[in-house]
Amino acid sequence: MDKAVILPEKKQYQEIGEDLRAQIIQGHYPVGSRLPPERNIAETYGVSRTIVREALLMLELQGTVDIRQGSGVYVMRIPEEHEDEEERFLNSDVGPFEILQARQLLESNIAAFAAKMATRADIDNLRRIIEQEQRAIAADDNSQDNNKMFHLVLAGATQNQMLLATVESIWHHMDSSPLWQQFNVHIASRAYRLKWLGDRQTILAALRRRDVMGAWQAMFQHLENVKKSLLELSDEDAPDFDGYLFESVPIFQGKLV
């Protein structure tokens, strides 16, 4: 007898997103109404606000809600009970916090290793990317993804092709992830680009000094800043960062703490 196929369980954010979607379909939240604050939803389901945030991003991607910074989350339409494309998406995508956790663990160590291995040419290439982004911000030009280029060149500065290929794979996943792309919609403003530019300048300064721990900390903090920005986008008050599912994993002197 063939063994039964065990399907992967849905992630918590998918389950919560589906439940909120069902409540909207059932009329609990009519078009134009505002959903409860993220903190209240998190308390209702007994989960962290990162999970709630991913569930809301999922609903926004479907066109069901609109996340308005400083205002709340509003119902835009009543979805059909059976929307095949949305069901496919619900069970396939990886949430942005999960991606950020993986990047934080991997890319912080890559930055530290690059501080030892980077050549003068690598440093010059990273500097040129930063200068290119400075010009692009000034011209309000979004035609080049200097953020992605910086991270790939930094991975290449380790002189380890396997590490570069791993980072390329993560970015390929982000480029094809509907949830990540929806997240990017919210952080494409000039203010955020300037913030990430400052982070990259700090990373490059650590590489120039051959400062291994400084490079690790600079990359870790950059990705922490990205995560904080995602959390703050629709919150009515500042997040307190308690109870993360995909929490930051700090390392001190090479040891997990």
PDB file of C-alpha atoms in Angstrom:
ATOM      1  CA  MET A   1       0.000   0.000   0.000  1.00  0.00           C
ATOM      2  CA  ASP A   2       1.291   3.415  -0.908  1.00  0.00           C
ATOM      3  CA  LYS A   3       2.077   5.714   1.972  1.00  0.00           C
ATOM      4  CA  ALA A   4      -0.264   8.637   2.489  1.00  0.00           C
ATOM      5  CA  VAL A   5       1.026  11.939   1.252  1.00  0.00           C
ATOM      6  CA  ILE A   6       1.493  14.385   4.116  1.00  0.00           C
ATOM      7  CA  LEU A   7       0.861  17.908   2.926  1.00  0.00           C
ATOM      8  CA  PRO A   8       2.815  20.715   4.579  1.00  0.00           C
ATOM      9  CA  GLU A   9       0.884  22.646   7.187  1.00  0.00           C
ATOM     10  CA  LYS A  10      -0.040  26.201   6.405  1.00  0.00           C
ATOM     11  CA  LYS A  11       1.971  28.876   8.109  1.00  0.00           C
ATOM     12  CA  GLN A  12       0.318  30.815  10.904  1.00  0.00           C
ATOM     13  CA  TYR A  13       0.113  34.032   8.909  1.00  0.00           C
ATOM     14  CA  GLN A  14      -1.683  32.139   6.127  1.00  0.00           C
ATOM     15  CA  GLU A  15      -4.214  30.690   8.577  1.00  0.00           C
ATOM     16  CA  ILE A  16      -4.865  34.099  10.144  1.00  0.00           C
ATOM     17  CA  GLY A  17      -5.110  35.739   6.733  1.00  0.00           C
ATOM     18  CA  GLU A  18      -7.666  33.157   5.653  1.00  0.00           C
ATOM     19  CA  ASP A  19      -9.663  33.647   8.852  1.00  0.00           C
ATOM     20  CA  LEU A  20      -9.708  37.441   8.456  1.00  0.00           C
ATOM     21  CA  ARG A  21     -10.686  36.992   4.823  1.00  0.00           C
ATOM     22  CA  ALA A  22     -13.551  34.704   5.883  1.00  0.00           C
ATOM     23  CA  GLN A  23     -14.750  37.309   8.387  1.00  0.00           C
ATOM     24  CA  ILE A  24     -14.760  39.934   5.641  1.00  0.00           C
ATOM     25  CA  ILE A  25     -16.739  37.623   3.349  1.00  0.00           C
ATOM     26  CA  GLN A  26     -19.215  36.968   6.176  1.00  0.00           C
ATOM     27  CA  GLY A  27     -19.827  40.710   6.569  1.00  0.00           C
ATOM     28  CA  HIS A  28     -18.059  41.338   9.870  1.00  0.00           C
ATOM     29  CA  TYR A  29     -16.029  44.062   8.153  1.00  0.00           C
ATOM     30  CA  PRO A  30     -17.848  45.806   5.268  1.00  0.00           C
ATOM     31  CA  VAL A  31     -16.089  47.695   2.492  1.00  0.00           C
ATOM     32  CA  GLY A  32     -14.653  50.950   3.825  1.00  0.00           C
ATOM     33  CA  SER A  33     -14.475  49.755   7.418  1.00  0.00           C
ATOM     34  CA  ARG A  34     -11.234  49.509   9.371  1.00  0.00           C
ATOM     35  CA  LEU A  35      -9.880  46.288  10.798  1.00  0.00           C
ATOM     36  CA  PRO A  36      -8.846  46.237  14.470  1.00  0.00           C
ATOM     37  CA  PRO A  37      -5.278  47.464  15.198  1.00  0.00           C
ATOM     38  CA  GLU A  38      -2.519  44.907  14.659  1.00  0.00           C
ATOM     39  CA  ARG A  39      -1.902  44.663  18.404  1.00  0.00           C
ATOM     40  CA  ASN A  40      -5.538  43.697  19.026  1.00  0.00           C
ATOM     41  CA  ILE A  41      -5.518  41.115  16.242  1.00  0.00           C
ATOM     42  CA  ALA A  42      -2.291  39.640  17.652  1.00  0.00           C
ATOM     43  CA  GLU A  43      -3.852  39.359  21.104  1.00  0.00           C
ATOM     44  CA  THR A  44      -7.004  37.771  19.687  1.00  0.00           C
ATOM     45  CA  TYR A  45      -5.068  35.022  17.918  1.00  0.00           C
ATOM     46  CA  GLY A  46      -2.323  34.721  20.535  1.00  0.00           C
ATOM     47  CA  VAL A  47       0.475  35.375  18.034  1.00  0.00           C
ATOM     48  CA  SER A  48       3.167  37.993  17.487  1.00  0.00           C
ATOM     49  CA  ARG A  49       2.519  41.112  15.465  1.00  0.00           C
ATOM     50  CA  THR A  50       5.002  39.999  12.810  1.00  0.00           C
ATOM     51  CA  ILE A  51       2.617  37.171  11.937  1.00  0.00           C
ATOM     52  CA  VAL A  52      -0.337  39.557  11.850  1.00  0.00           C
ATOM     53  CA  ARG A  53       1.648  41.927   9.647  1.00  0.00           C
ATOM     54  CA  GLU A  54       2.344  39.151   7.137  1.00  0.00           C
ATOM     55  CA  ALA A  55      -1.333  38.145   7.137  1.00  0.00           C
ATOM     56  CA  LEU A  56      -2.335  41.742   6.373  1.00  0.00           C
ATOM     57  CA  LEU A  57       0.266  42.029   3.620  1.00  0.00           C
ATOM     58  CA  MET A  58      -1.208  38.883   2.118  1.00  0.00           C
ATOM     59  CA  LEU A  59      -4.698  40.407   2.147  1.00  0.00           C
ATOM     60  CA  GLU A  60      -3.367  43.664   0.697  1.00  0.00           C
ATOM     61  CA  LEU A  61      -1.682  41.763  -2.113  1.00  0.00           C
ATOM     62  CA  GLN A  62      -5.050  40.185  -2.939  1.00  0.00           C
ATOM     63  CA  GLY A  63      -6.644  43.636  -3.076  1.00  0.00           C
ATOM     64  CA  THR A  64      -8.871  42.870  -0.107  1.00  0.00           C
ATOM     65  CA  VAL A  65      -7.455  45.526   2.244  1.00  0.00           C
ATOM     66  CA  ASP A  66      -5.404  48.702   2.037  1.00  0.00           C
ATOM     67  CA  ILE A  67      -2.663  49.329   4.627  1.00  0.00           C
ATOM     68  CA  ARG A  68      -2.394  53.047   5.329  1.00  0.00           C
ATOM     69  CA  GLN A  69       0.528  54.165   7.430  1.00  0.00           C
ATOM     70  CA  GLY A  70      -0.572  56.071  10.516  1.00  0.00           C
ATOM     71  CA  SER A  71      -4.249  55.363   9.836  1.00  0.00           C
ATOM     72  CA  GLY A  72      -4.962  51.631   9.843  1.00  0.00           C
ATOM     73  CA  VAL A  73      -6.042  48.780   7.596  1.00  0.00           C
ATOM     74  CA  TYR A  74      -9.210  49.303   5.540  1.00  0.00           C
ATOM     75  CA  VAL A  75     -11.381  46.796   3.676  1.00  0.00           C
ATOM     76  CA  MET A  76     -11.338  47.551  -0.060  1.00  0.00           C
ATOM     77  CA  ARG A  77     -13.479  44.758  -1.457  1.00  0.00           C
ATOM     78  CA  ILE A  78     -15.378  41.614  -0.505  1.00  0.00           C
ATOM     79  CA  PRO A  79     -13.439  38.680  -1.987  1.00  0.00           C
ATOM     80  CA  GLU A  80     -15.125  35.717  -3.632  1.00  0.00           C
ATOM     81  CA  GLU A  81     -15.264  32.611  -1.491  1.00  0.00           C
ATOM     82  CA  HIS A  82     -13.269  30.619  -4.057  1.00  0.00           C
ATOM     83  CA  GLU A  83     -10.417  32.427  -5.731  1.00  0.00           C
ATOM     84  CA  ASP A  84      -8.062  29.785  -7.107  1.00  0.00           C
ATOM     85  CA  GLU A  85      -5.062  32.041  -7.700  1.00  0.00           C
ATOM     86  CA  GLU A  86      -5.243  33.373  -4.164  1.00  0.00           C
ATOM     87  CA  GLU A  87      -5.467  29.855  -2.742  1.00  0.00           C
ATOM     88  CA  ARG A  88      -2.349  28.885  -4.694  1.00  0.00           C
ATOM     89  CA  PHE A  89      -0.556  31.925  -3.306  1.00  0.00           C
ATOM     90  CA  LEU A  90      -1.691  31.284   0.270  1.00  0.00           C
ATOM     91  CA  ASN A  91       0.079  27.956   0.300  1.00  0.00           C
ATOM     92  CA  SER A  92       3.271  28.781  -1.593  1.00  0.00           C
ATOM     93  CA  ASP A  93       4.818  32.088  -0.561  1.00  0.00           C
ATOM     94  CA  VAL A  94       7.275  32.745   2.253  1.00  0.00           C
ATOM     95  CA  GLY A  95       6.606  35.703   4.516  1.00  0.00           C
ATOM     96  CA  PRO A  96       8.988  38.692   4.530  1.00  0.00           C
ATOM     97  CA  PHE A  97       9.921  38.214   8.199  1.00  0.00           C
ATOM     98  CA  GLU A  98      11.037  34.660   7.493  1.00  0.00           C
ATOM     99  CA  ILE A  99      13.130  35.942   4.593  1.00  0.00           C
ATOM    100  CA  LEU A 100      14.620  38.685   6.766  1.00  0.00           C
ATOM    101  CA  GLN A 101      15.538  36.229   9.508  1.00  0.00           C
ATOM    102  CA  ALA A 102      17.368  34.016   7.007  1.00  0.00           C
ATOM    103  CA  ARG A 103      19.157  37.018   5.530  1.00  0.00           C
ATOM    104  CA  GLN A 104      20.136  38.327   8.949  1.00  0.00           C
ATOM    105  CA  LEU A 105      21.725  35.028   9.922  1.00  0.00           C
ATOM    106  CA  LEU A 106      23.504  34.543   6.609  1.00  0.00           C
ATOM    107  CA  GLU A 107      24.424  38.034   5.405  1.00  0.00           C
ATOM    108  CA  SER A 108      25.742  39.280   8.748  1.00  0.00           C
ATOM    109  CA  ASN A 109      28.329  36.506   8.683  1.00  0.00           C
ATOM    110  CA  ILE A 110      29.026  37.145   5.008  1.00  0.00           C
ATOM    111  CA  ALA A 111      29.764  40.796   5.811  1.00  0.00           C
ATOM    112  CA  ALA A 112      32.122  39.723   8.604  1.00  0.00           C
ATOM    113  CA  PHE A 113      33.945  37.310   6.295  1.00  0.00           C
ATOM    114  CA  ALA A 114      34.091  39.920   3.522  1.00  0.00           C
ATOM    115  CA  ALA A 115      35.860  42.265   5.968  1.00  0.00           C
ATOM    116  CA  LYS A 116      38.733  39.750   5.922  1.00  0.00           C
ATOM    117  CA  MET A 117      38.615  38.738   2.266  1.00  0.00           C
ATOM    118  CA  ALA A 118      37.562  41.803   0.237  1.00  0.00           C
ATOM    119  CA  THR A 119      40.044  43.079  -2.340  1.00  0.00           C
ATOM    120  CA  ARG A 120      40.647  46.721  -3.240  1.00  0.00           C
ATOM    121  CA  ALA A 121      38.561  46.127  -6.366  1.00  0.00           C
ATOM    122  CA  ASP A 122      35.665  44.832  -4.233  1.00  0.00           C
ATOM    123  CA  ILE A 123      35.804  47.914  -2.014  1.00  0.00           C
ATOM    124  CA  ASP A 124      35.878  50.189  -5.070  1.00  0.00           C
ATOM    125  CA  ASN A 125      32.884  48.385  -6.609  1.00  0.00           C
ATOM    126  CA  LEU A 126      30.855  48.748  -3.419  1.00  0.00           C
ATOM    127  CA  ARG A 127      31.776  52.434  -3.225  1.00  0.00           C
ATOM    128  CA  ARG A 128      30.659  52.972  -6.840  1.00  0.00           C
ATOM    129  CA  ILE A 129      27.316  51.301  -6.128  1.00  0.00           C
ATOM    130  CA  ILE A 130      26.756  53.626  -3.168  1.00  0.00           C
ATOM    131  CA  GLU A 131      27.639  56.667  -5.292  1.00  0.00           C
ATOM    132  CA  GLN A 132      25.328  55.408  -8.024  1.00  0.00           C
ATOM    133  CA  GLU A 133      22.483  55.119  -5.518  1.00  0.00           C
ATOM    134  CA  GLN A 134      23.190  58.636  -4.234  1.00  0.00           C
ATOM    135  CA  ARG A 135      22.752  59.979  -7.777  1.00  0.00           C
ATOM    136  CA  ALA A 136      19.662  57.869  -8.344  1.00  0.00           C
ATOM    137  CA  ILE A 137      17.995  59.153  -5.171  1.00  0.00           C
ATOM    138  CA  ALA A 138      18.774  62.745  -6.132  1.00  0.00           C
ATOM    139  CA  ALA A 139      17.222  62.168  -9.567  1.00  0.00           C
ATOM    140  CA  ASP A 140      14.295  60.134  -8.175  1.00  0.00           C
ATOM    141  CA  ASP A 141      15.442  57.299 -10.435  1.00  0.00           C
ATOM    142  CA  ASN A 142      14.216  53.773  -9.644  1.00  0.00           C
ATOM    143  CA  SER A 143      15.485  52.106 -12.812  1.00  0.00           C
ATOM    144  CA  GLN A 144      18.379  50.247 -11.135  1.00  0.00           C
ATOM    145  CA  ASP A 145      18.281  47.984  -8.094  1.00  0.00           C
ATOM    146  CA  ASN A 146      21.410  49.249  -6.368  1.00  0.00           C
ATOM    147  CA  ASN A 147      20.314  47.603  -3.122  1.00  0.00           C
ATOM    148  CA  LYS A 148      20.398  44.143  -4.660  1.00  0.00           C
ATOM    149  CA  MET A 149      23.657  44.917  -6.474  1.00  0.00           C
ATOM    150  CA  PHE A 150      25.341  45.991  -3.226  1.00  0.00           C
ATOM    151  CA  HIS A 151      24.408  42.771  -1.425  1.00  0.00           C
ATOM    152  CA  LEU A 152      25.514  40.559  -4.319  1.00  0.00           C
ATOM    153  CA  VAL A 153      28.851  42.339  -4.724  1.00  0.00           C
ATOM    154  CA  LEU A 154      29.384  42.107  -0.969  1.00  0.00           C
ATOM    155  CA  ALA A 155      28.742  38.351  -1.085  1.00  0.00           C
ATOM    156  CA  GLY A 156      31.203  38.073  -3.965  1.00  0.00           C
ATOM    157  CA  ALA A 157      33.786  39.910  -1.848  1.00  0.00           C
ATOM    158  CA  THR A 158      34.057  36.783   0.323  1.00  0.00           C
ATOM    159  CA  GLN A 159      35.781  35.127  -2.684  1.00  0.00           C
ATOM    160  CA  ASN A 160      33.489  32.141  -2.002  1.00  0.00           C
ATOM    161  CA  GLN A 161      31.284  31.240  -4.953  1.00  0.00           C
ATOM    162  CA  MET A 162      28.983  29.085  -2.838  1.00  0.00           C
ATOM    163  CA  LEU A 163      28.149  32.007  -0.565  1.00  0.00           C
ATOM    164  CA  LEU A 164      27.517  34.229  -3.592  1.00  0.00           C
ATOM    165  CA  ALA A 165      25.264  31.595  -5.167  1.00  0.00           C
ATOM    166  CA  THR A 166      23.309  31.289  -1.900  1.00  0.00           C
ATOM    167  CA  VAL A 167      22.699  35.026  -1.703  1.00  0.00           C
ATOM    168  CA  GLU A 168      21.734  35.081  -5.395  1.00  0.00           C
ATOM    169  CA  SER A 169      19.209  32.333  -4.664  1.00  0.00           C
ATOM    170  CA  ILE A 170      17.662  34.319  -1.809  1.00  0.00           C
ATOM    171  CA  TRP A 171      17.349  37.426  -3.980  1.00  0.00           C
ATOM    172  CA  HIS A 172      15.829  35.375  -6.780  1.00  0.00           C
ATOM    173  CA  HIS A 173      13.221  34.170  -4.307  1.00  0.00           C
ATOM    174  CA  MET A 174      12.524  37.733  -3.150  1.00  0.00           C
ATOM    175  CA  ASP A 175      12.185  38.923  -6.746  1.00  0.00           C
ATOM    176  CA  SER A 176       9.530  36.256  -7.359  1.00  0.00           C
ATOM    177  CA  SER A 177       7.784  36.540  -3.971  1.00  0.00           C
ATOM    178  CA  PRO A 178       4.450  38.408  -4.108  1.00  0.00           C
ATOM    179  CA  LEU A 179       4.606  39.134  -0.380  1.00  0.00           C
ATOM    180  CA  TRP A 180       8.118  40.553  -0.556  1.00  0.00           C
ATOM    181  CA  GLN A 181       7.217  42.678  -3.565  1.00  0.00           C
ATOM    182  CA  GLN A 182       4.187  44.003  -1.722  1.00  0.00           C
ATOM    183  CA  PHE A 183       6.472  44.881   1.185  1.00  0.00           C
ATOM    184  CA  ASN A 184       8.758  46.740  -1.209  1.00  0.00           C
ATOM    185  CA  VAL A 185       5.859  48.912  -2.324  1.00  0.00           C
ATOM    186  CA  HIS A 186       5.831  50.368   1.185  1.00  0.00           C
ATOM    187  CA  ILE A 187       9.580  51.066   1.466  1.00  0.00           C
ATOM    188  CA  ALA A 188      10.307  52.559  -1.946  1.00  0.00           C
ATOM    189  CA  SER A 189      10.113  56.163  -0.748  1.00  0.00           C
ATOM    190  CA  ARG A 190      13.064  58.546  -0.842  1.00  0.00           C
ATOM    191  CA  ALA A 191      13.236  58.603   2.968  1.00  0.00           C
ATOM    192  CA  TYR A 192      13.682  54.842   3.197  1.00  0.00           C
ATOM    193  CA  ARG A 193      16.208  54.791   0.354  1.00  0.00           C
ATOM    194  CA  LEU A 194      18.273  57.399   2.188  1.00  0.00           C
ATOM    195  CA  LYS A 195      18.100  55.304   5.349  1.00  0.00           C
ATOM    196  CA  TRP A 196      19.325  52.150   3.567  1.00  0.00           C
ATOM    197  CA  LEU A 197      22.040  54.213   1.880  1.00  0.00           C
ATOM    198  CA  GLY A 198      23.335  55.279   5.289  1.00  0.00           C
ATOM    199  CA  ASP A 199      23.323  51.654   6.433  1.00  0.00           C
ATOM    200  CA  ARG A 200      25.362  50.592   3.416  1.00  0.00           C
ATOM    201  CA  GLN A 201      27.876  53.375   4.033  1.00  0.00           C
ATOM    202  CA  THR A 202      28.342  52.034   7.577  1.00  0.00           C
ATOM    203  CA  ILE A 203      28.890  48.505   6.229  1.00  0.00           C
ATOM    204  CA  LEU A 204      31.436  49.739   3.705  1.00  0.00           C
ATOM    205  CA  ALA A 205      33.296  51.760   6.353  1.00  0.00           C
ATOM    206  CA  ALA A 206      33.689  48.582   8.444  1.00  0.00           C
ATOM    207  CA  LEU A 207      35.008  46.687   5.421  1.00  0.00           C
ATOM    208  CA  ARG A 208      37.551  49.433   4.751  1.00  0.00           C
ATOM    209  CA  ARG A 209      38.832  49.082   8.337  1.00  0.00           C
ATOM    210  CA  ARG A 210      38.956  45.276   8.080  1.00  0.00           C
ATOM    211  CA  ASP A 211      36.651  45.378  11.110  1.00  0.00           C
ATOM    212  CA  VAL A 212      35.114  41.905  11.221  1.00  0.00           C
ATOM    213  CA  MET A 213      32.758  42.437  14.166  1.00  0.00           C
ATOM    214  CA  GLY A 214      31.931  45.949  12.981  1.00  0.00           C
ATOM    215  CA  ALA A 215      30.910  44.600   9.561  1.00  0.00           C
ATOM    216  CA  TRP A 216      28.815  41.872  11.193  1.00  0.00           C
ATOM    217  CA  GLN A 217      27.064  44.399  13.431  1.00  0.00           C
ATOM    218  CA  ALA A 218      26.486  46.876  10.603  1.00  0.00           C
ATOM    219  CA  MET A 219      24.783  44.275   8.401  1.00  0.00           C
ATOM    220  CA  PHE A 220      22.796  42.853  11.295  1.00  0.00           C
ATOM    221  CA  GLN A 221      21.571  46.339  12.207  1.00  0.00           C
ATOM    222  CA  HIS A 222      20.719  47.159   8.588  1.00  0.00           C
ATOM    223  CA  LEU A 223      18.431  44.162   8.292  1.00  0.00           C
ATOM    224  CA  GLU A 224      17.028  44.921  11.751  1.00  0.00           C
ATOM    225  CA  ASN A 225      16.195  48.412  10.484  1.00  0.00           C
ATOM    226  CA  VAL A 226      14.422  46.925   7.461  1.00  0.00           C
ATOM    227  CA  LYS A 227      12.389  44.686   9.757  1.00  0.00           C
ATOM    228  CA  LYS A 228      11.478  47.577  12.068  1.00  0.00           C
ATOM    229  CA  SER A 229      10.334  49.599   9.081  1.00  0.00           C
ATOM    230  CA  LEU A 230       8.061  46.785   7.976  1.00  0.00           C
ATOM    231  CA  LEU A 231       6.538  46.563  11.436  1.00  0.00           C
ATOM    232  CA  GLU A 232       6.021  50.295  11.765  1.00  0.00           C
ATOM    233  CA  LEU A 233       4.268  50.796   8.436  1.00  0.00           C
ATOM    234  CA  SER A 234       0.734  50.183   9.635  1.00  0.00           C
ATOM    235  CA  ASP A 235       1.097  50.371  13.418  1.00  0.00           C
ATOM    236  CA  GLU A 236      -0.706  53.084  15.329  1.00  0.00           C
ATOM    237  CA  ASP A 237       1.939  52.953  18.060  1.00  0.00           C
ATOM    238  CA  ALA A 238       5.561  51.830  18.115  1.00  0.00           C
ATOM    239  CA  PRO A 239       6.102  48.051  18.147  1.00  0.00           C
ATOM    240  CA  ASP A 240       7.647  46.581  21.294  1.00  0.00           C
ATOM    241  CA  PHE A 241       9.244  43.614  19.535  1.00  0.00           C
ATOM    242  CA  ASP A 242       8.007  40.972  21.960  1.00  0.00           C
ATOM    243  CA  GLY A 243       7.101  37.458  20.938  1.00  0.00           C
ATOM    244  CA  TYR A 244       8.556  37.378  17.416  1.00  0.00           C
ATOM    245  CA  LEU A 245       8.157  34.157  15.515  1.00  0.00           C
ATOM    246  CA  PHE A 246      11.070  35.022  13.226  1.00  0.00           C
ATOM    247  CA  GLU A 247      13.028  36.973  15.803  1.00  0.00           C
ATOM    248  CA  SER A 248      16.499  38.390  15.486  1.00  0.00           C
ATOM    249  CA  VAL A 249      19.261  36.007  16.556  1.00  0.00           C
ATOM    250  CA  PRO A 250      22.118  38.072  18.002  1.00  0.00           C
ATOM    251  CA  ILE A 251      25.609  36.641  18.061  1.00  0.00           C
ATOM    252  CA  PHE A 252      28.364  37.915  20.330  1.00  0.00           C
ATOM    253  CA  GLN A 253      31.963  36.934  19.740  1.00  0.00           C
ATOM    254  CA  GLY A 254      30.880  34.138  17.447  1.00  0.00           C
ATOM    255  CA  LYS A 255      28.376  32.570  19.867  1.00  0.00           C
ATOM    256  CA  LEU A 256      24.607  32.567  19.818  1.00  0.00           C
ATOM    257  CA  VAL A 257      23.128  34.422  22.800  1.00  0.00           C
TER     258      VAL A 257
END
